[in-house]
Amino acid sequence: MCRACPLNRAEAYTATATVHLQRYSLQTVNSLTVSQASANMAAPIVVLFGYVMSTFTIKIQHVLKLKQIPYKFITVPTMMPRPILRDNFNLTYRKIPVLAIEGYQSIYPEAQDRRTYRPLIRGFASYWTDRPIFRVMTGLMPASIWRSAFGTDRAQLIGHKLDPDKLEKKLPENLTKYDHQLSMLEPLFAETDGPWIFSTSTPSLADITLYYQFLWGNKVASGEGVYSITMEGAPDSKETGSAPVFHSERYPGIHGWYKRMERYFDELPSTEEDKSNDPESVLEQMKKAPTLGRRSILLPTPRSAHQELSEKIGLKEGASVSVTPSDTGRDDPTIGTLVALSPEEVVIKPKQLEKPAAVDSALLFGLFSLVSGQFPPTPEGVTTLQSKFHPGVRVSYKEPGLCETTPGVKSYAGYIHLPPNALNETHEHNEYPLNIFYWFFESRKDPENAPLAIWLNGGPGGSSLLGALSENGPCFVANDSKTTYLNPWSWNNEANLLFIDQPVQVGYSYDVLTNITYNLVASHEEEATIVPADFTNGVPEQNNTFLVGTMASQNVKHTANSTQHAAVAIWHFAQTFFTEFPHLKPNDERISLFTESYGGHYGPGFMDFFLHQNEKIKKGEISGNGAHYLHLSTLGIINGCIDAPDMMSSGIEMAFNNTYGIRAIPQDQYDWAMNEFYRTGGALDDIKKCREMALKTDPHDHGDVTKTNSFCSQAADRANNISDALYVRAGRAARFDITHEPKDPFPPPFMFGWLNQPETQKAFGVPVNHSWHSLAVATAFESTGDIVKGGQLDQLKYVLEHGVNVALFYGDRDVACNWIGGERYSLNIPWAHQAEFAHAGYTPLVLGFPYTQSGGLVRQYGNLSFTRVYQSGHMVPSYQPEAAYSIFMRALTQRDIATGEIDLKEYAATHEAQYSTTGPSDTWWMKNDVLPQPPHQCYVLDISSRCSEEEIEWIKDGSAIIKDWIVVGRESASSTVDQERLHNLQPDEQIPLLKDW
């Protein structure tokens, strides 16, 4: 997707060359054909790595026996990890078996005139795709297999939960399906003239293709081999199995052929050598094999085809590539350097892991498809650890060296990798992996003793890196989208910061790596902006508005669909993060959460869930070394949309009546909207009915009651249509800043380009392009009506009454989640001190040194505060960095928000009363001037929000002059360009995020 990088840079996650065969991997090590070995030379070493009851190991064993090829067999574990492959070959690929062949030439034979046999090559490749009855056969496996550790491992491989009870109940259905398969095959065998599938004197590969499935299926269905698969439970002799599945009387043709195959292979001489299965001696022989020569690679395809493919894909010898299966096991890629590429295969030299491979090898994969184009570079320098406390969970990290350039200040970025079914809470069904991205910054001052704050942007679906790079993080991105400069008001000046991209599929977080196309100018009537794609036949041509890349799956069922589900995922993230990185916790272990926008849901919901989990830990309901009590200190919400009725109604009011004197909607629309909202049977009544239904049918907000979800989703759409959508349709001002034009250039969007620069992605070690907003997540939340279901005010009550400091602060130019609604939320929280808070008056937010400015007005009682911040839009730290920083630090250290001079705990102890502000009861008396707007700027990577219709047409027709993703003019003379309006860029220009411009 990173359009700036040329194709020859797209070595990226690129050749996610997937195995042609979806069920096993054939890799040749020191690759060479056995059939071409000279008679006076020692036979090449052939080694098969697999396990006894592996279906495809059985298949390859029969192939080798049929062709009378001597081989050695090394048993590998049935489950990951497989140290013998990783340590000796740097092979991390999951699929089994692996075939190793010593030598130098092609595994494909040549004719005497050196011509290659293209039909044979194609047939060889397609041979690995067989599995005509494999799916049905796996359905006959005894349920005891799925109840074992093997079942857990296979759930991780497949990427979704396996329910042993359901699988056991489906056995009769699967037997019926199997019987149907046999009934279709029987006529073919009954009518054949010869003993084998084809008219051959001996069995062919086609016979083996079917035979191994019957052989394996009959064994495992009768209980044979179960113990060798699971390595637990009763020995095979005591397994009952599922049922007999092969009846000679019902299927005499198939049965006769099957028995002939049995006899034929029983009578064939075994070609398995050295059955002592001593891997060390075999590996020693392999180490002594000749070193690979440059011309050792298995490429029978005409060279012109290679060149054509290289030009089409943009991959050349030496490129860094990652090889994964096309179906399952995609979280265990093998990374290496491209040695050769043809339409049938890809050959790589494996990347060195912790140490060099013990055996010099090249890895051959039959090729199914290629992922190439504008893709992230292959991750390098990433440390990945298995969690010490949470089975199946992995932790990866890297010091990116980006953004925070203050000497001595470190940052870490990486993932918490949660496998399918890791969220072992009631009603959690994550039948998909969660790879959750984080970016941690040390405090610039005394990090060992500094407090820790987690930052979450909203959306739902917004990346928290927007906050890191345009609000409160250590740096901002310059207008070249390539360089950064330090933020003097960064929140890590005196605190450790942890930014998290959540829910999964947001930002750099992903479930399953997926090829996508990205249409920047897609309308609602057209296809979605980001669409999963198949690049088997090549990567589509890209232009200024159509890009390609690798992202998450875009599957709306592979992410959280409610605040509750998102909270569960982040709880598990935090449990792993703080147990695996104890040195990153503050000395007093207190953790705070600051969030924005939809964070009005995230903040209360997450804190409430965390507190209840803490109670379970206290009671011993959650225990073990991996159970980490979160000492929660402060919750900060910036322009949060908290409670739907006040959010929707205040949006209508803010558009018409505000302290800036701007009427963004006319009187008649205002009257219509207010009536539609409050009338009997109106939008407010729908929201109330939704909440009644949710309380009755889904009181714990699991989001799995279809009727309730549907009604609440419709209620949310109706309310939005007469509030936020009405404002946008009017087209007079920006949603996040009523004083700006609708195509708002502030805050600058340059981080979108920077996060997709290959240099940035390489530094982070991420395998995906960045998505600043996930439509899949937004759609999932919309489908449940999460925004209107309520409960946030009660959650805030619970949070406050458990001693957590709550700071609400709102920029007064925002419409979407405005200060009018924010004030109402603060007054409506039904906590013990609701009346005292309402009685407290407003006092100035004192800023500057020696405290000479007022940045807003504050109401506070005890551990709850509400602040209206002057001259600020939605993202307060971008507009008013000093005010935001002051509120942040005062809240974090539990001091009064107005001045920061009063310690709340000391005040309560000495005065035997809670601290309370005094002053006017409201802030409407404080009116604001409309300040000059920043210059318009069309940024192509955020085209719908930043570019005019005219500029979009220039971009579409190719006449736009674009520099660093910014439209700076137009080539065509047929249309006059307002050069005064277009931003005249300088190479080193920085756009500061400062108030008042």
mmCIF file of N, CA and C in Angstrom, residues 450-499:
data_model
loop_
_atom_site.group_PDB
_atom_site.id
_atom_site.type_symbol
_atom_site.label_atom_id
_atom_site.label_comp_id
_atom_site.label_asym_id
_atom_site.label_seq_id
_atom_site.Cartn_x
_atom_site.Cartn_y
_atom_site.Cartn_z
ATOM 1 N N ALA A 450 8.557 7.407 37.186
ATOM 2 C CA ALA A 450 7.475 8.154 36.541
ATOM 3 C C ALA A 450 6.197 7.319 36.518
ATOM 4 N N PRO A 451 5.043 7.969 36.548
ATOM 5 C CA PRO A 451 3.773 7.237 36.425
ATOM 6 C C PRO A 451 3.606 6.694 35.010
ATOM 7 N N LEU A 452 2.686 5.757 34.835
ATOM 8 C CA LEU A 452 2.418 5.146 33.534
ATOM 9 C C LEU A 452 0.991 5.468 33.109
ATOM 10 N N ALA A 453 0.848 5.926 31.867
ATOM 11 C CA ALA A 453 -0.471 6.186 31.296
ATOM 12 C C ALA A 453 -0.627 5.426 29.986
ATOM 13 N N ILE A 454 -1.756 4.773 29.835
ATOM 14 C CA ILE A 454 -2.127 4.123 28.574
ATOM 15 C C ILE A 454 -2.977 5.106 27.773
ATOM 16 N N TRP A 455 -2.713 5.197 26.468
ATOM 17 C CA TRP A 455 -3.505 6.074 25.602
ATOM 18 C C TRP A 455 -4.250 5.259 24.555
ATOM 19 N N LEU A 456 -5.544 5.561 24.404
ATOM 20 C CA LEU A 456 -6.372 4.928 23.382
ATOM 21 C C LEU A 456 -7.130 6.000 22.615
ATOM 22 N N ASN A 457 -7.011 5.991 21.291
ATOM 23 C CA ASN A 457 -7.897 6.818 20.489
ATOM 24 C C ASN A 457 -9.249 6.120 20.363
ATOM 25 N N GLY A 458 -10.196 6.794 19.730
ATOM 26 C CA GLY A 458 -11.563 6.275 19.712
ATOM 27 C C GLY A 458 -11.968 5.639 18.414
ATOM 28 N N GLY A 459 -13.002 6.199 17.782
ATOM 29 C CA GLY A 459 -13.507 5.634 16.540
ATOM 30 C C GLY A 459 -15.009 5.343 16.612
ATOM 31 N N PRO A 460 -15.370 4.061 16.917
ATOM 32 C CA PRO A 460 -14.466 2.925 17.115
ATOM 33 C C PRO A 460 -13.756 2.549 15.818
ATOM 34 N N GLY A 461 -12.488 2.186 15.953
ATOM 35 C CA GLY A 461 -11.686 1.828 14.799
ATOM 36 C C GLY A 461 -10.531 2.757 14.545
ATOM 37 N N GLY A 462 -10.350 3.783 15.415
ATOM 38 C CA GLY A 462 -9.270 4.740 15.229
ATOM 39 C C GLY A 462 -7.966 4.258 15.840
ATOM 40 N N SER A 463 -6.878 4.469 15.115
ATOM 41 C CA SER A 463 -5.560 4.050 15.595
ATOM 42 C C SER A 463 -5.057 4.995 16.673
ATOM 43 N N SER A 464 -4.501 4.426 17.732
ATOM 44 C CA SER A 464 -3.941 5.244 18.818
ATOM 45 C C SER A 464 -2.649 5.935 18.405
ATOM 46 N N LEU A 465 -2.099 5.555 17.258
ATOM 47 C CA LEU A 465 -0.896 6.235 16.788
ATOM 48 C C LEU A 465 -1.220 7.634 16.279
ATOM 49 N N LEU A 466 -2.488 7.928 16.019
ATOM 50 C CA LEU A 466 -2.872 9.301 15.724
ATOM 51 C C LEU A 466 -2.568 10.181 16.915
ATOM 52 N N GLY A 467 -2.863 9.667 18.105
ATOM 53 C CA GLY A 467 -2.534 10.407 19.308
ATOM 54 C C GLY A 467 -1.038 10.557 19.471
ATOM 55 N N ALA A 468 -0.309 9.476 19.210
ATOM 56 C CA ALA A 468 1.140 9.493 19.392
ATOM 57 C C ALA A 468 1.825 10.488 18.480
ATOM 58 N N LEU A 469 1.272 10.693 17.268
ATOM 59 C CA LEU A 469 1.982 11.466 16.251
ATOM 60 C C LEU A 469 1.346 12.805 15.904
ATOM 61 N N SER A 470 0.171 13.091 16.459
ATOM 62 C CA SER A 470 -0.436 14.394 16.167
ATOM 63 C C SER A 470 -1.065 15.047 17.389
ATOM 64 N N GLU A 471 -0.946 14.395 18.560
ATOM 65 C CA GLU A 471 -1.543 14.974 19.760
ATOM 66 C C GLU A 471 -0.549 15.092 20.914
ATOM 67 N N ASN A 472 -0.262 13.963 21.548
ATOM 68 C CA ASN A 472 0.443 14.024 22.824
ATOM 69 C C ASN A 472 1.698 13.167 22.889
ATOM 70 N N GLY A 473 2.137 12.625 21.752
ATOM 71 C CA GLY A 473 3.328 11.787 21.745
ATOM 72 C C GLY A 473 4.601 12.592 21.634
ATOM 73 N N PRO A 474 5.737 11.908 21.600
ATOM 74 C CA PRO A 474 7.033 12.592 21.612
ATOM 75 C C PRO A 474 7.353 13.391 20.359
ATOM 76 N N CYS A 475 6.667 13.105 19.244
ATOM 77 C CA CYS A 475 7.024 13.802 18.011
ATOM 78 C C CYS A 475 5.800 14.035 17.142
ATOM 79 N N PHE A 476 6.001 14.945 16.172
ATOM 80 C CA PHE A 476 5.030 15.166 15.110
ATOM 81 C C PHE A 476 5.705 14.858 13.782
ATOM 82 N N VAL A 477 4.901 14.596 12.771
ATOM 83 C CA VAL A 477 5.428 14.283 11.445
ATOM 84 C C VAL A 477 5.406 15.540 10.590
ATOM 85 N N ALA A 478 6.518 15.811 9.924
ATOM 86 C CA ALA A 478 6.616 16.973 9.050
ATOM 87 C C ALA A 478 5.808 16.750 7.776
ATOM 88 N N ASN A 479 5.660 17.835 6.987
ATOM 89 C CA ASN A 479 4.764 17.737 5.830
ATOM 90 C C ASN A 479 5.350 16.964 4.658
ATOM 91 N N ASP A 480 6.578 16.443 4.792
ATOM 92 C CA ASP A 480 7.092 15.537 3.772
ATOM 93 C C ASP A 480 6.648 14.098 4.030
ATOM 94 N N SER A 481 5.969 13.871 5.148
ATOM 95 C CA SER A 481 5.492 12.536 5.556
ATOM 96 C C SER A 481 6.634 11.546 5.708
ATOM 97 N N LYS A 482 7.845 12.051 5.882
ATOM 98 C CA LYS A 482 9.016 11.184 5.991
ATOM 99 C C LYS A 482 9.844 11.461 7.240
ATOM 100 N N THR A 483 9.776 12.666 7.738
ATOM 101 C CA THR A 483 10.609 13.035 8.875
ATOM 102 C C THR A 483 9.739 13.488 10.044
ATOM 103 N N THR A 484 10.327 13.504 11.232
ATOM 104 C CA THR A 484 9.603 13.911 12.434
ATOM 105 C C THR A 484 10.395 14.968 13.196
ATOM 106 N N TYR A 485 9.705 15.665 14.076
ATOM 107 C CA TYR A 485 10.363 16.636 14.958
ATOM 108 C C TYR A 485 9.729 16.530 16.335
ATOM 109 N N LEU A 486 10.489 16.869 17.354
ATOM 110 C CA LEU A 486 10.065 16.648 18.735
ATOM 111 C C LEU A 486 8.913 17.550 19.144
ATOM 112 N N ASN A 487 8.050 17.006 19.988
ATOM 113 C CA ASN A 487 6.931 17.737 20.577
ATOM 114 C C ASN A 487 7.337 18.193 21.978
ATOM 115 N N PRO A 488 7.473 19.501 22.192
ATOM 116 C CA PRO A 488 7.892 19.965 23.526
ATOM 117 C C PRO A 488 6.860 19.692 24.618
ATOM 118 N N TRP A 489 5.590 19.497 24.223
ATOM 119 C CA TRP A 489 4.531 19.232 25.200
ATOM 120 C C TRP A 489 4.147 17.752 25.235
ATOM 121 N N SER A 490 5.074 16.900 24.847
ATOM 122 C CA SER A 490 4.773 15.475 24.861
ATOM 123 C C SER A 490 4.425 15.012 26.267
ATOM 124 N N TRP A 491 3.465 14.129 26.357
ATOM 125 C CA TRP A 491 3.045 13.620 27.665
ATOM 126 C C TRP A 491 4.082 12.695 28.286
ATOM 127 N N ASN A 492 5.096 12.308 27.512
ATOM 128 C CA ASN A 492 6.154 11.520 28.139
ATOM 129 C C ASN A 492 7.271 12.398 28.699
ATOM 130 N N ASN A 493 7.016 13.703 28.807
ATOM 131 C CA ASN A 493 7.983 14.560 29.498
ATOM 132 C C ASN A 493 8.201 14.071 30.929
ATOM 133 N N GLU A 494 7.101 13.680 31.579
ATOM 134 C CA GLU A 494 7.207 13.250 32.982
ATOM 135 C C GLU A 494 6.437 11.962 33.261
ATOM 136 N N ALA A 495 6.047 11.253 32.203
ATOM 137 C CA ALA A 495 5.295 10.006 32.388
ATOM 138 C C ALA A 495 5.714 8.996 31.333
ATOM 139 N N ASN A 496 5.619 7.743 31.674
ATOM 140 C CA ASN A 496 5.782 6.677 30.698
ATOM 141 C C ASN A 496 4.460 6.512 29.950
ATOM 142 N N LEU A 497 4.533 6.348 28.627
ATOM 143 C CA LEU A 497 3.324 6.284 27.815
ATOM 144 C C LEU A 497 3.254 4.961 27.056
ATOM 145 N N LEU A 498 2.068 4.387 27.003
ATOM 146 C CA LEU A 498 1.833 3.153 26.255
ATOM 147 C C LEU A 498 0.658 3.378 25.309
ATOM 148 N N PHE A 499 0.935 3.391 24.012
ATOM 149 C CA PHE A 499 -0.096 3.535 22.985
ATOM 150 C C PHE A 499 -0.462 2.150 22.464
#
